[in-house]
């Protein structure tokens, strides 16, 4: 089941009514959500439900052990023995969580890569290459649970003692498929108390869901089969102009697919009185790569920076104070998290190196600013801002080639084609009103955040209810006519 | 969360206005693409339970032509004879056999407390068919394999499949159908996948594209002709033949006479090659099959009163007026035995049709 599929229109009303018409207690609400999440999960693969349940038992138990009074309070809390015991519990629990992810997601990749290396050296294959079915959302649930364990270990959040609340926190169905990656401090508190249905919550939830659906089903699903898939399937056959168009199309598709899904998940969460974290904040307005990653897939990047980058660069290892090396590690991990292929490794490496260069440049420029105030003015001037924006967006665009290409040779063919060394084919499809509508939608969406955009948004929300209702009705009718039949799966669900 | 503090009244009002707008747009779109209610299996089975028909016409969407035959037959017999059409969209005998086993059989064999059949009027079964039905299920043609969940399943079938396989694109077709049935009067829902609304809007904005339509007609005709011509290599797939035999054996076993009726084809769309190969071979082989299985055979493929104008623009289906003409014509000739109210299948003697595609 997917949030954008028709089956969700059958599933959601039942869960919604059970949730709000039942007893006004956190335990009831969590039980309904947990049951709904189990059904949601089972519609993908019931046999792998046990994997998720097992992982949750391990992390919940480890959390309880880390927060046990004997280890948590009293004069013994700082004892070396206690510290060692807590560290051991954390290591075992995180090892189990990551081990599970490693077996299901990376065993095949590493075994395949090692065998390829051996065969290049003329040696026989050493490891069997496993091809296991990836449990739904394992990349997301693993990060949620590892984050929780670290929070409890660092004593930033108390251990959760309610298994139902914990299970719902990890596996709440809207976030299961593609995030956002929730964090213990913000969410466990919400699951600990009974939620109230308010008109604000319902209206903003429904609005976010509708916007997300439009992004996914209207823009992403229209662009994918017409502009993106055929070109990436055989890049060598297409002209440079077509390749550029397709790359822009993919950037739009990826954003609308993933940000659309995130909005739908956030909207669904709100309709249950839960506030999931923001995942996108107008990334195409970014004027530097660092800013871009604060606006794109926010929940993953804050996770990586809080739980990997920060401990790495402030700890006692070689990485201490070496931010550039930290960026490299973070983005290599991010690349591998997206998928166990060399194309994702290359994508992560490119972003890690670029962030490290940008960080060095930023330090240098700030140094100049301290010496000469004109540098401050230049940085704020139009040409500098425009150039920064263009370089940032162009870099992101180009790194989407390995991100989308099936393998390194296809990525290389696409890249050389962009420079004019490709084929002669264009896209057969004539781009009419709908292509223009997709582009306008993207532009409009981002322009709502700049200049008079926010005021315009507020102005719409302040319109009389009947007028707003008419607009929503027209949007719904438009989507029912123009959304392509058969919504595809979400891109980020495969990660 | 964005926006000002809202009250329930304003949220409900906005929701109601959204729904009213949606309904108004939908009503306006009825002018461009009115929903066309079609008889489907569920409705047919409801009709069976309520009506106890004397004749069952099972086939693809072509079986819907027998709604007109039923009207003419009822008129001629004063309502003593009644045909129930069971249209299994997209055709093929394996889905027909499934429908017979899972939908028709439970109703046909239902008994009361004394053990007597609740409905015992059924005397005749017409298998309405054409060459396409005998060809193999093509794995590349999703529309055919999804026919059962999309048209024939019930909730129990869906739940059994979903429990075994999870939600799959195959069983999701059932939910699509339920959704469409629930909103059967909505143009917005019914037009999904057909594109009549977008075409209508385009025509309203840009005018009718006569040249484009001509070109499209020629392309479609070419495709249609080559599909029929190429069909000759795929006739009488063993799985399909087994399913057809299963249907015939079941009804004959219950003493119900079976007639195989080859459906009329649009004359202007058939190339000489198609007539000489696919259609001729299918007719001959089906005639032999009917004789072997001791069932009646009626071939209307080319022998019918219809002209090209009596067919829809899809080349495949007959217009309402064409159906009326066909109904009167066949009841005067090949299906006249239905008017006589022929009894159960005791003789088992086949009546071969004459002419047709032979």
Coordinates of N, CA and C in Angstrom, one line a residue, chain A residues 1-2 6-7 9-10 42-46 197-204 270 275 432-433 457-458 461-462 465-474 476-486, chain B residues 1-11 13-15 17-19 21-22 25-26 29 155 162-163 165-168 172 175-179 182 186 188-189 191-194 197-198 201 205-206:
Chain A
X1 N 0.8 -1.2 0.0 CA 0.0 0.0 0.0 C 0.9 1.2 0.0
X2 N 0.4 2.2 -0.7 CA 1.2 3.5 -0.8 C 0.2 4.6 -0.4
X6 N -4.9 4.1 -4.5 CA -6.3 4.1 -4.3 C -6.7 3.3 -3.0
X7 N -5.9 2.3 -2.7 CA -6.1 1.5 -1.6 C -6.1 2.3 -0.3
X9 N -7.3 5.2 0.1 CA -8.6 5.8 0.2 C -9.6 4.9 0.9
X10 N -9.3 3.6 0.9 CA -10.1 2.6 1.6 C -9.6 2.5 3.1
X42 N 2.2 -5.3 6.2 CA 1.8 -6.6 5.7 C 1.4 -6.5 4.3
X43 N 0.8 -5.4 3.8 CA 0.4 -5.3 2.4 C 1.6 -5.4 1.5
X44 N 2.8 -5.1 2.0 CA 4.0 -5.2 1.2 C 4.6 -6.6 1.3
X45 N 4.9 -7.0 2.5 CA 5.4 -8.3 2.7 C 5.2 -8.7 4.2
X46 N 4.3 -9.6 4.4 CA 3.9 -10.0 5.7 C 5.1 -10.8 6.4
X197 N -8.2 16.1 18.5 CA -8.5 16.5 17.1 C -9.0 18.0 17.1
X198 N -8.2 18.8 16.4 CA -8.6 20.2 16.3 C -8.8 20.6 14.9
X199 N -9.7 21.6 14.6 CA -9.9 22.0 13.2 C -8.6 22.4 12.5
X200 N -7.7 23.0 13.3 CA -6.4 23.5 12.7 C -5.6 22.3 12.2
X201 N -5.5 21.3 13.1 CA -4.7 20.1 12.8 C -5.3 19.4 11.6
X202 N -6.6 19.2 11.6 CA -7.3 18.5 10.5 C -7.1 19.3 9.1
X203 N -7.3 20.6 9.2 CA -7.3 21.4 8.0 C -5.9 21.4 7.4
X204 N -4.9 21.7 8.3 CA -3.5 21.7 7.7 C -3.0 20.4 7.3
X270 N -0.6 14.6 10.8 CA -1.3 15.7 11.4 C -2.8 15.4 11.6
X275 N 2.8 15.6 14.9 CA 3.5 16.5 14.0 C 4.9 15.8 13.7
X432 N 3.3 19.7 -24.3 CA 2.2 20.7 -24.3 C 2.0 21.4 -23.0
X433 N 0.7 21.5 -22.7 CA 0.2 22.2 -21.5 C 0.7 21.6 -20.3
X457 N 0.5 33.4 0.5 CA 0.1 32.2 1.1 C -0.8 32.4 2.3
X458 N -0.4 33.4 3.1 CA -1.2 33.7 4.3 C -2.6 34.3 3.8
X461 N -4.9 31.6 2.9 CA -5.4 30.9 4.1 C -6.4 31.8 4.8
X462 N -6.3 33.1 4.6 CA -7.3 34.0 5.3 C -8.5 34.2 4.5
X465 N -14.0 30.8 4.2 CA -14.0 29.3 4.0 C -14.6 28.9 2.7
X466 N -15.7 29.4 2.3 CA -16.3 29.0 1.0 C -15.4 29.2 -0.2
X467 N -14.7 30.3 -0.2 CA -13.8 30.5 -1.3 C -12.6 29.5 -1.4
X468 N -12.1 29.3 -0.2 CA -11.0 28.3 -0.1 C -11.5 26.9 -0.5
X469 N -12.8 26.6 -0.1 CA -13.4 25.3 -0.4 C -13.5 25.2 -1.9
X470 N -13.9 26.3 -2.6 CA -14.1 26.2 -4.1 C -12.7 25.9 -4.7
X471 N -11.7 26.6 -4.2 CA -10.3 26.4 -4.8 C -9.9 24.9 -4.6
X472 N -10.1 24.4 -3.4 CA -9.7 23.0 -3.1 C -10.5 22.1 -4.0
X473 N -11.8 22.4 -4.2 CA -12.6 21.5 -5.1 C -12.1 21.5 -6.5
X474 N -11.7 22.7 -7.0 CA -11.2 22.8 -8.4 C -9.9 22.1 -8.5
X476 N -9.0 19.5 -6.8 CA -9.3 18.0 -6.7 C -9.8 17.6 -8.1
X477 N -10.7 18.4 -8.7 CA -11.2 18.0 -10.0 C -10.1 18.0 -11.1
X478 N -9.2 19.0 -11.0 CA -8.1 19.1 -11.9 C -7.2 17.8 -11.8
X479 N -7.0 17.4 -10.5 CA -6.1 16.2 -10.3 C -6.8 15.0 -10.8
X480 N -8.1 14.9 -10.6 CA -8.8 13.7 -11.1 C -8.8 13.5 -12.6
X481 N -8.7 14.7 -13.3 CA -8.7 14.6 -14.7 C -7.2 14.4 -15.2
X482 N -6.3 15.1 -14.6 CA -4.9 15.1 -15.2 C -3.9 14.2 -14.6
X483 N -4.2 13.7 -13.4 CA -3.2 12.8 -12.8 C -3.1 11.5 -13.7
X484 N -1.9 11.1 -14.1 CA -1.8 9.9 -14.9 C -2.4 8.6 -14.2
X485 N -2.9 7.7 -14.9 CA -3.5 6.5 -14.3 C -2.4 5.6 -13.8
X486 N -2.6 5.0 -12.7 CA -1.6 4.1 -12.2 C -0.4 4.8 -11.6
Chain B
X1 N 2.0 25.2 12.6 CA 1.1 25.0 11.5 C 0.6 26.3 10.9
X2 N 0.6 26.4 9.6 CA 0.3 27.7 9.0 C -1.2 28.1 9.1
X3 N -1.4 29.4 8.9 CA -2.8 29.8 8.9 C -3.3 30.3 10.2
X4 N -4.4 31.0 10.2 CA -5.0 31.5 11.4 C -5.7 30.4 12.1
X5 N -6.0 30.7 13.4 CA -6.8 29.7 14.2 C -8.1 29.5 13.5
X6 N -8.4 28.2 13.3 CA -9.7 27.9 12.6 C -10.7 27.4 13.5
X7 N -12.0 27.4 13.1 CA -13.0 26.8 13.9 C -13.6 25.7 13.1
X8 N -14.3 24.8 13.8 CA -14.9 23.6 13.1 C -15.8 24.1 12.0
X9 N -16.6 25.1 12.3 CA -17.5 25.6 11.3 C -16.9 26.0 10.0
X10 N -15.7 26.7 10.1 CA -15.1 27.1 8.9 C -14.5 25.9 8.1
X11 N -13.9 24.9 8.9 CA -13.4 23.8 8.2 C -14.4 22.9 7.5
X13 N -17.3 24.0 6.5 CA -17.9 24.8 5.4 C -16.9 24.7 4.2
X14 N -15.6 24.8 4.5 CA -14.7 24.7 3.4 C -14.8 23.3 2.7
X15 N -14.9 22.3 3.5 CA -15.0 20.9 3.0 C -16.3 20.8 2.2
X17 N -17.9 23.1 0.7 CA -17.8 23.9 -0.6 C -16.9 23.2 -1.6
X18 N -15.9 22.5 -1.1 CA -15.0 21.7 -1.9 C -15.8 20.6 -2.6
X19 N -16.6 19.9 -1.8 CA -17.3 18.8 -2.4 C -18.4 19.3 -3.3
X21 N -18.2 22.0 -5.2 CA -17.5 22.4 -6.4 C -17.2 21.2 -7.2
X22 N -16.7 20.1 -6.5 CA -16.3 18.9 -7.2 C -17.6 18.3 -7.9
X25 N -18.4 20.5 -10.9 CA -17.5 20.2 -12.1 C -17.9 18.9 -12.7
X26 N -18.2 17.9 -11.9 CA -18.5 16.6 -12.4 C -19.8 16.7 -13.2
X29 N -19.1 18.2 -16.5 CA -18.3 17.2 -17.4 C -19.2 16.1 -18.0
X155 N -15.2 -9.6 -2.5 CA -14.3 -9.3 -1.4 C -13.5 -10.5 -0.9
X162 N -4.9 -11.1 -1.3 CA -4.1 -10.1 -0.6 C -3.4 -10.7 0.6
X163 N -4.0 -11.7 1.3 CA -3.4 -12.3 2.4 C -2.2 -13.2 2.0
X165 N -0.5 -12.9 -1.1 CA 0.5 -12.2 -1.8 C 0.8 -10.7 -1.4
X166 N 0.1 -10.2 -0.5 CA 0.1 -8.8 -0.2 C -0.6 -8.0 -1.2
X167 N -0.6 -6.7 -1.1 CA -1.3 -5.9 -2.2 C -0.4 -5.9 -3.4
X168 N -0.9 -6.3 -4.5 CA -0.1 -6.4 -5.7 C -0.9 -5.6 -6.8
X172 N -5.0 -5.2 -6.8 CA -5.4 -3.8 -6.7 C -6.5 -3.4 -7.7
X175 N -9.9 -3.3 -6.1 CA -10.2 -2.0 -5.4 C -10.6 -0.9 -6.4
X176 N -9.9 -0.9 -7.6 CA -10.2 0.0 -8.6 C -11.7 -0.1 -9.0
X177 N -12.1 -1.4 -9.1 CA -13.4 -1.7 -9.6 C -14.5 -1.2 -8.5
X178 N -14.2 -1.5 -7.3 CA -15.1 -1.1 -6.2 C -15.2 0.4 -6.2
X179 N -14.1 1.1 -6.4 CA -14.1 2.5 -6.4 C -15.0 3.0 -7.6
X182 N -18.6 2.4 -6.9 CA -19.2 3.4 -5.9 C -19.5 4.7 -6.5
X186 N -20.3 9.3 -11.7 CA -19.3 10.4 -11.8 C -18.5 10.3 -13.0
X188 N -15.9 12.2 -13.6 CA -14.5 12.3 -13.2 C -13.9 10.9 -12.8
X189 N -14.7 10.1 -12.2 CA -14.2 8.7 -11.8 C -14.2 7.8 -13.0
X191 N -14.2 8.4 -16.2 CA -13.4 8.7 -17.3 C -11.9 8.4 -17.1
X192 N -11.5 8.1 -15.9 CA -10.1 7.8 -15.6 C -9.5 6.7 -16.5
X193 N -8.5 7.0 -17.3 CA -7.9 6.1 -18.2 C -8.5 6.1 -19.6
X194 N -9.6 6.8 -19.8 CA -10.2 6.8 -21.1 C -9.9 8.2 -21.8
X197 N -12.6 13.3 -21.2 CA -12.7 14.6 -20.7 C -11.6 15.5 -21.3
X198 N -10.4 15.0 -21.3 CA -9.3 15.9 -21.8 C -9.4 16.1 -23.3
X201 N -12.2 18.7 -23.6 CA -11.7 20.0 -23.3 C -10.8 20.6 -24.4
X205 N -11.5 23.8 -26.7 CA -10.5 25.0 -26.8 C -10.0 25.2 -28.2
X206 N -9.7 24.1 -28.9 CA -9.0 24.2 -30.2 C -9.9 23.8 -31.4

